[in-house]
Coordinates of C-alpha atoms in Angstrom, one line a residue:
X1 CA 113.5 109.3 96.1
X2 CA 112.6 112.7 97.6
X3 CA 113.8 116.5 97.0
X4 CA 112.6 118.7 99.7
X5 CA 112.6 121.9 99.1
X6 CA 109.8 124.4 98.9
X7 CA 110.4 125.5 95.2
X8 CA 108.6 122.1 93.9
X9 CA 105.3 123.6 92.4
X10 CA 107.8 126.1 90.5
X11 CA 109.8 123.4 88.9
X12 CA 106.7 121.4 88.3
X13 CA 105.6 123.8 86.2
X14 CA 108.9 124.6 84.2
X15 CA 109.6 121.3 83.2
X16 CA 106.0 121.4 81.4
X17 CA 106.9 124.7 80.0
X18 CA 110.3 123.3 78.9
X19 CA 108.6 119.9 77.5
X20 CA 105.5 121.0 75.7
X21 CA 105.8 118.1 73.7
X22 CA 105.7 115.5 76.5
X23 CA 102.8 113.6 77.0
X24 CA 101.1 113.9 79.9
X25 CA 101.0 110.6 82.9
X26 CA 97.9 108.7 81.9
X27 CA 96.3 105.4 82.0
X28 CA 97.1 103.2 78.8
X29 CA 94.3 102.9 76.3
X30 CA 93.8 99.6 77.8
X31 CA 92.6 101.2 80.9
X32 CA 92.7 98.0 82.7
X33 CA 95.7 95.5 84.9
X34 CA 94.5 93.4 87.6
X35 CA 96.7 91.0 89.5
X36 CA 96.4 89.8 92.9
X37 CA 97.9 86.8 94.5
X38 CA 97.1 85.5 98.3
X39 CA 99.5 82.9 99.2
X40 CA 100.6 80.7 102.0
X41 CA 103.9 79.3 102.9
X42 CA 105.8 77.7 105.3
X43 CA 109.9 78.0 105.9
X44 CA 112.1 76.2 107.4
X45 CA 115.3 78.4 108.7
X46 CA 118.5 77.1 110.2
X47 CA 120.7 80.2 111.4
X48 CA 124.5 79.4 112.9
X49 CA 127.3 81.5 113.8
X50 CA 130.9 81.1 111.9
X51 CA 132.7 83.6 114.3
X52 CA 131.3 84.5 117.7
X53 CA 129.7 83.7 120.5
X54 CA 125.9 82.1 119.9
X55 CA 124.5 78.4 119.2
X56 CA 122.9 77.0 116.1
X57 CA 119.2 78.3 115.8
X58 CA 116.3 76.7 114.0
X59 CA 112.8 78.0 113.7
X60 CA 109.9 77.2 111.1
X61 CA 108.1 80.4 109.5
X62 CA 104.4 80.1 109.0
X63 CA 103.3 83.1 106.4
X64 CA 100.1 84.5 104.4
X65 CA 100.5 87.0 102.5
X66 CA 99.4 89.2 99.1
X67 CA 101.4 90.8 96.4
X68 CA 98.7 93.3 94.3
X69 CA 99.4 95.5 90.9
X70 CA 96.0 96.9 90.2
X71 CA 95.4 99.8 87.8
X72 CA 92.4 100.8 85.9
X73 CA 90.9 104.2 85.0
X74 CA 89.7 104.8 88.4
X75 CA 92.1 103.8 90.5
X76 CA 96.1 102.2 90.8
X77 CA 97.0 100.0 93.6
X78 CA 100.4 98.2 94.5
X79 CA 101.1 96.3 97.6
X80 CA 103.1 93.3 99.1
X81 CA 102.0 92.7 102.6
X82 CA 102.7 89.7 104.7
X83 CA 101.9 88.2 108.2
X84 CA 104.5 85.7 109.1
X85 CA 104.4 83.6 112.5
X86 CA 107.9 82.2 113.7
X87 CA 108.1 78.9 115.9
X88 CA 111.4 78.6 117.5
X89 CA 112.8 75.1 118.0
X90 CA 114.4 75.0 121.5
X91 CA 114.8 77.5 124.3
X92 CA 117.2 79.5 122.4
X93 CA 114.6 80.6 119.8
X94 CA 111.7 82.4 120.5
X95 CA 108.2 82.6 119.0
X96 CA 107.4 85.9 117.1
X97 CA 105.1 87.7 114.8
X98 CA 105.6 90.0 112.5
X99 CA 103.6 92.1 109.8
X100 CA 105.8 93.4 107.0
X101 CA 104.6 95.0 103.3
X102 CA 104.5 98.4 101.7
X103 CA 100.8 99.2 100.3
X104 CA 100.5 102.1 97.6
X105 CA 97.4 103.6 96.5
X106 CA 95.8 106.2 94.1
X107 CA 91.7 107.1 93.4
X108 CA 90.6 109.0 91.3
X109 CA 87.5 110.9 92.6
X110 CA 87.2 113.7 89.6
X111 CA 88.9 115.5 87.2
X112 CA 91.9 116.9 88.5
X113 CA 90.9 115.4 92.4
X114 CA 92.5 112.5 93.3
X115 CA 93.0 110.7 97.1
X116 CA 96.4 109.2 98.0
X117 CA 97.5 106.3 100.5
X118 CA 100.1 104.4 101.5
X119 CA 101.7 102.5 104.6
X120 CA 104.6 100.5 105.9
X121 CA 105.9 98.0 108.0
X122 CA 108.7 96.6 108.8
X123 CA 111.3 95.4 111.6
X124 CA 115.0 97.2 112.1
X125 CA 117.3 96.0 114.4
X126 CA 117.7 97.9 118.0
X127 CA 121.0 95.9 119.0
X128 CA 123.1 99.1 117.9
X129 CA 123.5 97.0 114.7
X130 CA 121.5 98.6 111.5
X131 CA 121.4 95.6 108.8
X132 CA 118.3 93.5 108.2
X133 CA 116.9 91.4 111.1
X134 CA 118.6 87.7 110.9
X135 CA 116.6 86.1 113.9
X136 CA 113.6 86.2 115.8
X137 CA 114.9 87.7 119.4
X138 CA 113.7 90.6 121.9
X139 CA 116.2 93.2 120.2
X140 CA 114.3 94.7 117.1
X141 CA 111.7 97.5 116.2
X142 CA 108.8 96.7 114.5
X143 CA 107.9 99.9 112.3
X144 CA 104.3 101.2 111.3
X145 CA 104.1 104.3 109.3
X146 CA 101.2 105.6 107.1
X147 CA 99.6 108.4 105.4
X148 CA 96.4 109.6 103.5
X149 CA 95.5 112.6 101.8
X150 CA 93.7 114.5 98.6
X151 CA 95.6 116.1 95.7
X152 CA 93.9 119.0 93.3
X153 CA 95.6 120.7 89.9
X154 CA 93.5 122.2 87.4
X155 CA 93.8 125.0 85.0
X156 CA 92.2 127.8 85.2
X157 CA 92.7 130.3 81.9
X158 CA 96.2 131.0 82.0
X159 CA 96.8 130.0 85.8
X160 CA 97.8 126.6 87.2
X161 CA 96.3 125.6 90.2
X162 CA 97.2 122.9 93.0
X163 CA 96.8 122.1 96.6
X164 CA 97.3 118.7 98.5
X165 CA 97.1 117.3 102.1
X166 CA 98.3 114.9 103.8
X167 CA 97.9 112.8 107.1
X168 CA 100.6 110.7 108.5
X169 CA 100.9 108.9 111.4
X170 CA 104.4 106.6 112.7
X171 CA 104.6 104.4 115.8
X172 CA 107.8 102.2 116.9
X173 CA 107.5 99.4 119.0
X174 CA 110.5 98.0 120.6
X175 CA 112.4 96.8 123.7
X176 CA 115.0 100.0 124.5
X177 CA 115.9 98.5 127.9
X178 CA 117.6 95.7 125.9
X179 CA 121.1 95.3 127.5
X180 CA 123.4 96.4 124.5
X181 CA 126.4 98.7 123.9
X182 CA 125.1 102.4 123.1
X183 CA 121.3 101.5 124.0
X184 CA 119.7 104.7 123.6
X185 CA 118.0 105.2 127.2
X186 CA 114.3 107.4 127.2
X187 CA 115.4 108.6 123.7
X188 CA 113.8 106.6 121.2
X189 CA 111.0 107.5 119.0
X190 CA 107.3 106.3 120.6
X191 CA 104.7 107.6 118.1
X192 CA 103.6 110.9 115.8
X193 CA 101.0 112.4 113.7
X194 CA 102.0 114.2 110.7
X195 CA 100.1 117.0 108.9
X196 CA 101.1 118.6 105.3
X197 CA 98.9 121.3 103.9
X198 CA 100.4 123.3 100.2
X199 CA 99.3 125.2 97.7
X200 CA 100.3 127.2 94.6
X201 CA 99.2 129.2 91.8
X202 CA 101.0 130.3 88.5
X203 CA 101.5 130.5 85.0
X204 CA 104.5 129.2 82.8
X205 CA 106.8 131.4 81.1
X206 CA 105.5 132.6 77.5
X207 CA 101.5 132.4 78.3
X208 CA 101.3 136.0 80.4
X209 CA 105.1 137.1 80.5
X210 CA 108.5 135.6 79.3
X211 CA 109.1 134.7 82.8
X212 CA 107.0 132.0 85.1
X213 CA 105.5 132.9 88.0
X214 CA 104.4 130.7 90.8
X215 CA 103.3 132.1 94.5
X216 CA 103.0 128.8 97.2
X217 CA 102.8 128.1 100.9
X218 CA 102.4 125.5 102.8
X219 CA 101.7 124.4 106.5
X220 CA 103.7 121.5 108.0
X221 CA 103.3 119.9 112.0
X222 CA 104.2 117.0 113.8
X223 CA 102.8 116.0 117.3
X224 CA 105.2 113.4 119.0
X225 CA 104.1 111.4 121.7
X226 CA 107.6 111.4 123.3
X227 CA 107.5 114.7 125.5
X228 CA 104.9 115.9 124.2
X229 CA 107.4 117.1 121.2
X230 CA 105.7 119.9 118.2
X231 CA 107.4 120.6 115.3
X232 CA 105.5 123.9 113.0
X233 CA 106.8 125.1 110.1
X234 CA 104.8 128.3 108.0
X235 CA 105.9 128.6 104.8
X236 CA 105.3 131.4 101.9
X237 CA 107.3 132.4 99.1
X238 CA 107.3 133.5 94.9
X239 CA 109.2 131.5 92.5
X240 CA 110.5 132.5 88.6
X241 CA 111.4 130.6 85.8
X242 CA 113.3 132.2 82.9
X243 CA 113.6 130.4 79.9
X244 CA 117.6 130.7 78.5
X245 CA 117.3 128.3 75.7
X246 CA 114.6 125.7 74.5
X247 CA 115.7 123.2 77.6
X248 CA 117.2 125.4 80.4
X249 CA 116.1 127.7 82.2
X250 CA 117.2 129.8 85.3
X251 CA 115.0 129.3 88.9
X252 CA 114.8 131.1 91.6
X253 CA 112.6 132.3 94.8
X254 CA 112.5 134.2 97.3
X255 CA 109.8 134.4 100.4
X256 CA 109.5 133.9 104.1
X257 CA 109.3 130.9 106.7
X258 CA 109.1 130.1 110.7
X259 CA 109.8 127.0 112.4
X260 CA 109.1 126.0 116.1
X261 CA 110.0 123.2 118.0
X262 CA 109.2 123.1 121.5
X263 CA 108.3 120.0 123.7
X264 CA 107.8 119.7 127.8
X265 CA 110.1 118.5 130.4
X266 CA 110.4 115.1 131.4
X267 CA 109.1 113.6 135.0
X268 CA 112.0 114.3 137.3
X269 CA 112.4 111.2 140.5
X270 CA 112.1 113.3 143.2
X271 CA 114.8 110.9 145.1
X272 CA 117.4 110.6 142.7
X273 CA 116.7 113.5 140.8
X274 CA 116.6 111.3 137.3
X275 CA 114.4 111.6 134.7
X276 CA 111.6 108.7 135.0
X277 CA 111.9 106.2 132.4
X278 CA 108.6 103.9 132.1
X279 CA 108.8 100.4 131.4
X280 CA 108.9 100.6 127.5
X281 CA 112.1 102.1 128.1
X282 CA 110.7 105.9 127.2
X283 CA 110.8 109.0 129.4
X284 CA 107.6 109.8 131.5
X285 CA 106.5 113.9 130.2
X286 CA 105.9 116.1 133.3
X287 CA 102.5 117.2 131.9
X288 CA 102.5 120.1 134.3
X289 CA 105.8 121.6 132.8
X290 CA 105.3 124.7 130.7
X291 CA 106.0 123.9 127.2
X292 CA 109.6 125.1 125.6
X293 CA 111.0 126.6 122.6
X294 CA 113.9 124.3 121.9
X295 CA 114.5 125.6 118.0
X296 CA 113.1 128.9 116.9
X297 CA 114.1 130.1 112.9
X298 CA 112.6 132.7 111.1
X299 CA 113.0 134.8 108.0
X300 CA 113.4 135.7 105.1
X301 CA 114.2 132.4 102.6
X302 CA 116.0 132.3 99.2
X303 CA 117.5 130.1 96.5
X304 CA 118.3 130.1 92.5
X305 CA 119.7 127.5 89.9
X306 CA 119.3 126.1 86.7
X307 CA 116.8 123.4 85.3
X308 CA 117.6 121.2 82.5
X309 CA 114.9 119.6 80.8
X310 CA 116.4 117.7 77.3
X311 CA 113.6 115.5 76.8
X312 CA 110.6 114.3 78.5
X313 CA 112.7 111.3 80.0
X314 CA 115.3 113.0 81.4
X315 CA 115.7 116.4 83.7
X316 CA 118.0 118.1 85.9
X317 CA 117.8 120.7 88.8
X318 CA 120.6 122.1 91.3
X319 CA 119.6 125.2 93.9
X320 CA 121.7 127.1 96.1
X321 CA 120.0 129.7 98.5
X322 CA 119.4 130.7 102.1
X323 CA 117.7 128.6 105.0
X324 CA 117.8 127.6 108.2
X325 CA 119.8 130.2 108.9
X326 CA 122.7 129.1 106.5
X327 CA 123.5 127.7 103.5
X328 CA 121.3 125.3 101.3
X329 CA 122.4 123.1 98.9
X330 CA 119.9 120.7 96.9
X331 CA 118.9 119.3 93.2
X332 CA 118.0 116.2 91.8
X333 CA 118.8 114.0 88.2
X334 CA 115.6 112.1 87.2
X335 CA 116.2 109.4 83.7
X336 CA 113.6 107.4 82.8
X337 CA 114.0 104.7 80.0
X338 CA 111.6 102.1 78.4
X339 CA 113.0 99.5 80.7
X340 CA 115.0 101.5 83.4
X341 CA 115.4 104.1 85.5
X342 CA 117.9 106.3 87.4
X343 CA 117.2 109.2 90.3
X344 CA 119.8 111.2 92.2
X345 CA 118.6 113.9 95.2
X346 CA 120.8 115.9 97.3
X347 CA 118.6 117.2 99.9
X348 CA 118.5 119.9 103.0
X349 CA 116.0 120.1 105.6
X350 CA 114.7 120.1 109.2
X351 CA 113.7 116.7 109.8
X352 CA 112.3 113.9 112.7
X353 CA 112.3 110.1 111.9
X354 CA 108.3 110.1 112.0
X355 CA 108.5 112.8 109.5
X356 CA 111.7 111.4 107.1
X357 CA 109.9 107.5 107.2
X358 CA 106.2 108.8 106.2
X359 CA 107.8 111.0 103.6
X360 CA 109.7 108.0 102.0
X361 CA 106.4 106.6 101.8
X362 CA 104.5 109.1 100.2
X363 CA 107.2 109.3 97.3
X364 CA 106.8 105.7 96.3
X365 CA 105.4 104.6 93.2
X366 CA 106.2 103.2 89.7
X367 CA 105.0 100.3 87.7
X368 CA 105.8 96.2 88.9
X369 CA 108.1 97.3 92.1
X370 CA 110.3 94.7 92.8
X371 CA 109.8 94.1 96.7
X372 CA 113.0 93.4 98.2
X373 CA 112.4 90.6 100.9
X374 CA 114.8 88.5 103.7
X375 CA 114.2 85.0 102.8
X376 CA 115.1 84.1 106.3
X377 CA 112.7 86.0 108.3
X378 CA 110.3 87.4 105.5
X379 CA 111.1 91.5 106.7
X380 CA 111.6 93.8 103.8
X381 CA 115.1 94.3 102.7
X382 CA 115.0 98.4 102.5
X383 CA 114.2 98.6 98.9
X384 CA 111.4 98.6 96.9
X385 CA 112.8 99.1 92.9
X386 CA 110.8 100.2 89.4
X387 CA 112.2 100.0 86.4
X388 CA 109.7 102.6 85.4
X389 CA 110.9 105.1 88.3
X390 CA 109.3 105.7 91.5
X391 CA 111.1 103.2 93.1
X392 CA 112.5 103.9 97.1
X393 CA 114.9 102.6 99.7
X394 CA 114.2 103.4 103.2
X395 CA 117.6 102.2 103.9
X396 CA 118.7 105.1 105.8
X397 CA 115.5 106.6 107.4
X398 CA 115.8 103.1 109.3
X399 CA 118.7 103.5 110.7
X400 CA 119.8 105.2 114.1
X401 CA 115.9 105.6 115.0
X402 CA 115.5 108.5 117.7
X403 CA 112.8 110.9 118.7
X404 CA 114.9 114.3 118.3
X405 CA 114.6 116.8 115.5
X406 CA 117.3 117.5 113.2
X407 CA 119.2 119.2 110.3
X408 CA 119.4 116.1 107.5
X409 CA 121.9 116.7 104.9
X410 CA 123.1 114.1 102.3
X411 CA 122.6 112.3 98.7
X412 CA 121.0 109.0 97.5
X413 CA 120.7 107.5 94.0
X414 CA 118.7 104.8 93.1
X415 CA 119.0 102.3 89.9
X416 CA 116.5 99.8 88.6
X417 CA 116.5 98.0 84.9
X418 CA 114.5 95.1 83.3
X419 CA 115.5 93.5 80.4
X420 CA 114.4 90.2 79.6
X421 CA 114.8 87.2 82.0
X422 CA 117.2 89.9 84.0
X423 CA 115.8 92.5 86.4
X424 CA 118.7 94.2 88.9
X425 CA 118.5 97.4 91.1
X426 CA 121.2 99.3 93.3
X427 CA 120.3 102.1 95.7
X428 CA 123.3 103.9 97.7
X429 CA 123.5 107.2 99.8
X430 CA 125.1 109.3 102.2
X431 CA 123.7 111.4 105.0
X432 CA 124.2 113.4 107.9
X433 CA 122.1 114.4 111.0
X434 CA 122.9 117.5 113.3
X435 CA 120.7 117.1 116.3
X436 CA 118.2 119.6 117.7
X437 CA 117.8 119.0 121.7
X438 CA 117.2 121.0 124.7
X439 CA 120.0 122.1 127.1
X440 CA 121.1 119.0 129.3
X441 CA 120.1 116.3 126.8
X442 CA 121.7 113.5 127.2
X443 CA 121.2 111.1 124.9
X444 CA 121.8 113.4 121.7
X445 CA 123.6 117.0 122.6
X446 CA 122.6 120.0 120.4
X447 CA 124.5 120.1 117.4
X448 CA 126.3 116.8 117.6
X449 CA 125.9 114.9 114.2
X450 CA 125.9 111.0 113.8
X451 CA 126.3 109.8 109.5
X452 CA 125.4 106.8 107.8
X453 CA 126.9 105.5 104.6
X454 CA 124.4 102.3 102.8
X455 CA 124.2 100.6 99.7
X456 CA 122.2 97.8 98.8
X457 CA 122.0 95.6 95.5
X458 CA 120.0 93.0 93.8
X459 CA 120.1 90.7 91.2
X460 CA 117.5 88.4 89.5
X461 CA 117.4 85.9 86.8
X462 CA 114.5 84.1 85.2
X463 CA 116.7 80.8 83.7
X464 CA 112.9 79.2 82.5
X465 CA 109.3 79.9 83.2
X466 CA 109.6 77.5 86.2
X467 CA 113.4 79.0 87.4
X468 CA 114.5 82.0 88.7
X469 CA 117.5 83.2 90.8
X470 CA 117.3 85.9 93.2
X471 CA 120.7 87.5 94.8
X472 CA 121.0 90.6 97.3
X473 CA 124.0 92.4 98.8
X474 CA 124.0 94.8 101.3
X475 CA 126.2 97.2 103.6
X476 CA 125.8 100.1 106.2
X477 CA 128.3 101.7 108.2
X478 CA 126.9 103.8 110.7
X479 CA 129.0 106.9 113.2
X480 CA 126.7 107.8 115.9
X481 CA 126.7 111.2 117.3
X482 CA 128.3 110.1 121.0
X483 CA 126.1 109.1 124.0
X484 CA 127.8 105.8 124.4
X485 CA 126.8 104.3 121.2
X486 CA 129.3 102.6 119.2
X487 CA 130.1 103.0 115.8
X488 CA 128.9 100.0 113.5
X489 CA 129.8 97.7 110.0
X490 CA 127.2 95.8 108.8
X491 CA 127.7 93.6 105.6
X492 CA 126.1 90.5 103.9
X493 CA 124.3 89.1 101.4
X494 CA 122.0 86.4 100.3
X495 CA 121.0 84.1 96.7
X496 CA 117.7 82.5 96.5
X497 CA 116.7 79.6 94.2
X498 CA 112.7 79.9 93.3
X499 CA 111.1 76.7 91.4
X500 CA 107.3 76.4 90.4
X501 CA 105.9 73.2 91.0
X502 CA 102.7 72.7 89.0
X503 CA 100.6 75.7 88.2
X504 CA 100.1 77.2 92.2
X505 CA 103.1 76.0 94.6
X506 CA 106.5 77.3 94.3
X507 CA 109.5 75.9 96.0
X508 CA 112.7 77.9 96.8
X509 CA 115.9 77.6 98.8
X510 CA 118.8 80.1 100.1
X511 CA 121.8 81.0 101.5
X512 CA 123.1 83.8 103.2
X513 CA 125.6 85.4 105.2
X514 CA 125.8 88.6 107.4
X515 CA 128.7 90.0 109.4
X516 CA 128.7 92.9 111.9
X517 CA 131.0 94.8 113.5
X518 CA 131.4 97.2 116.2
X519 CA 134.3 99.5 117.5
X520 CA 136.4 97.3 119.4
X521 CA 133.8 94.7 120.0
X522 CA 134.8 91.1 118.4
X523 CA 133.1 90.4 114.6
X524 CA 130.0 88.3 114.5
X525 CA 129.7 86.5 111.5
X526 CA 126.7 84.4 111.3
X527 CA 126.0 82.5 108.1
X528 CA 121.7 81.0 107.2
X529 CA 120.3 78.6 105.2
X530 CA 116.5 78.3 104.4
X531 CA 114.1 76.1 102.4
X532 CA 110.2 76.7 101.7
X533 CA 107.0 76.0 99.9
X534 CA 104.1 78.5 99.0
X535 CA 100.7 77.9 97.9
X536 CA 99.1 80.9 95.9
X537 CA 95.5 81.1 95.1

């Protein structure tokens, strides 16, 4: 999960100040975990439609693959990553390749300096649908999208001091000249690089004054390929924490910002007086054009609230304030238990896809994520859950994919709990994009809005040692913001049988169904069936 807003460092340090009895994150007095698997497997999937057009498909996935929890003193590593190979039986099926994982990484070079990296990849569908991928054809987007970056806090007398960076980078590769209803045309998202620069200073109330004081600023851009697009954002501001009783207190801030986004004209055909569209389906940039200001905001920025902080488990924060040029609404619930974990966010911001996706990535963490998989095609199901918090879905950041900037608005909550042989998660959320495009855009029109409502759940049981049961559910509806696309329901769900055979090879079978359904278009309801062996060193 992710709350942005700028007053983070500030509420950072007020839930210390309102927690002086918490104990600080560390590494166990054990100081050492180290678990990594390689395996290979080998599926065989049968896929056929119960209503719709479409023939019975069958193709056989080759995979090799590496799930990781390291953690020592040093350093903590989690990753999943898998490279799966698809032969399709028959002319219907096609061959494909795919890399899909989530990689999470943390060093520790000194005391109080750490470096951060993580990364993902996955596939989304590009067939104005915005489940899962269910088979291996032309009409899906294989995503990439990492970051890296150092982190600094230390202490210096009374003052706390911080200051991060961080490099992303994005990419999208697809096929946008599919032939399907509402197939964006020039307007989806090619490639970015991200950078994030912040820092603060302050003291918690009681050490210097009653009242807290933090001072931060920050430095945020995004170079897009598509257009040549630039997103700036300068960022200073003061924050204050008064204590009212031993676990609230009253927030606020107050300080100035500037965002630009500007970009340069597409390559207009001199004969039919189109934009050129190149053969990945993207608009050509007319490198000669002068370079405009599509979204200019500057000012002066505000918000206050209240933070509850009961225990070190549990805390609460809701803002209201000033930016963007309205109003601004955001706060977050955070619970944490021995064996579970719960995290609400309401958030408001200018946002891109390259930026929202690397974002996603950079929040995750949390002990033994569970690594929601397909079984049929091996892609990552949109969450990754953690009993122990940190968990993320990427549900909606991976849905209606376009290279425009935009006002996000919306909620998600996350759920994850372990207790003995049963381990379940549910993630749900709500959001809502207002676009930010030049005059005569028409793909996405300035200020039209597209919202996406998702949920996704998941259910496992250990019946033995050798045993276990894995279910999933899952279902996004999706109201694009005009252009031709077509609103879209996509529902389904799948149970997996798992079965270890001797101490390295594991055996498991499934079944699945997924349904979709668009505006008038007819229901197609397809229903999978999938049985495998993996060999893990």
């Amino acid at each position: 999960m992710r709350a942005r807003h700028i007053a983070s460092a500030a509420s950072l340090l007020t839930l210390a100040c309102l927690a002086t009895a918490s104990p600080a994150v560390a590494q166990s007095g054990s100081g050492r975990q180290v678990n990594v698997t390689p395996y290979l497997g080998v599926d065989q999937v049968v896929i056929a439609p119960l209503k719709g057009d479409g023939d019975v498909l069958t193709y056989t996935n080759v995979s090799a693959g590496v799930t990781a929890d390291m953690r020592t003193r040093r350093y903590e590593v989690v990753a999943d990553v898998r490279y799966d190979h698809s032969f399709g039986w028959g002319s219907q099926t096609s061959d494909a390749d795919v890399i899909s994982g989530i990689l999470q990484t943390q060093v520790n070079l000194a005391r109080g300096l750490s470096l951060n990296a993580g990364a993902l990849a996955t596939r989304v569908r590009t067939d104005g649908f915005s489940g899962p991928v269910i088979r291996n054809n032309s009409l899906t987007s294989q995503i990439y999208s990492g970051y890296v970056g150092p982190t600094y806090a230390t202490k210096v007398g009374d003052f706390d001091v911080a200051a991060s960076y961080r490099l992303g980078y994005t990419r999208v590769e697809d096929d946008v000249t599919a032939a399907f209803p509402g197939a964006p045309s020039g307007g989806s998202f090619d490639q970015s690089w991200t950078h994030s620069l912040g820092a603060s200073v302050g003291f918690v109330p009681g050490t210097l004054l009653p009242v807290g004081l933090v001072a931060s600023g920050g430095y945020d851009r995004e170079d897009a390929r598509q257009l040549d697009q630039r997103f700036e954002d300068v960022w200073g501001r003061v924050d204050a924490t008064l204590p009212v009783a031993p676990t609230v207190a009253l927030v606020g801030g107050v300080g100035y910002e500037k965002i630009e986004i500007s970009q340069r004209s597409p390559l207009i055909d001199t004969v039919t007086g189109a934009p050129v569209i190149n053969s990945s389906g993207r608009y050509v940039t007319d490198e000669s054009s002068p370079r405009a200001l599509i979204y200019d905001q500057d000012g002066i920025i505000w918000d206050a609230g209240v933070l509850w902080r009961p225990n070190h488990r549990t805390s609460l924060e809701a803002r209201v304030g000033q930016r963007y040029g309205s109003m601004t609404y955001s706060g977050s619930f955070v619970w944490t238990g021995r064996n579970s974990s719960f995290a609400l966010v309401v958030f408001d911001g200018i946002d891109s896809f390259g930026r929202v996706i690397n974002s996603n990535v950079a929040a995750l963490s949390g002990n033994g994520l569970n690594v929601v998989r397909n079984p049929f095609t091996g892609d990552l199901g949109g969450c990754a859950f953690s009993a122990t918090g940190g968990g993320q879905c990427f549900n909606d950041s991976l849905t209606g994919i376009t290279d425009a900037n935009f006002r996000y608005r919306g909620v998600t909550a996350q759920y994850a709990m372990r207790a003995g042989p049963w381990n379940w998660g549910v993630g749900a959320g709500y959001s809502q994009r207002k676009f930010i495009t030049p005059r005569g855009e028409t793909v996405f029109v300035d200020g039209t809005r597209d919202e996406n409502w998702w949920g996704t759940a998941t259910l496992g049981y250990a019946i033995d040692r050798q045993s276990t049961i894995d279910t999933t559910a899952y279902v996004n509806y999706f109201n694009p913001a005009g252009g031709g696309r077509v609103d879209t329901v996509n529902y389904g769900g799948f149970a997996s049988y798992n079965r270890t055979l001797g101490r390295r090879l594991t055996a498991s079978a499934s079944l699945g169904i997924d349904a979709a359904k668009a505006d008038d278009f007819e229901s197609v309801i397809t229903a999978m069936g999938q049985l495998g062996l993996r060999y893990g060193f």
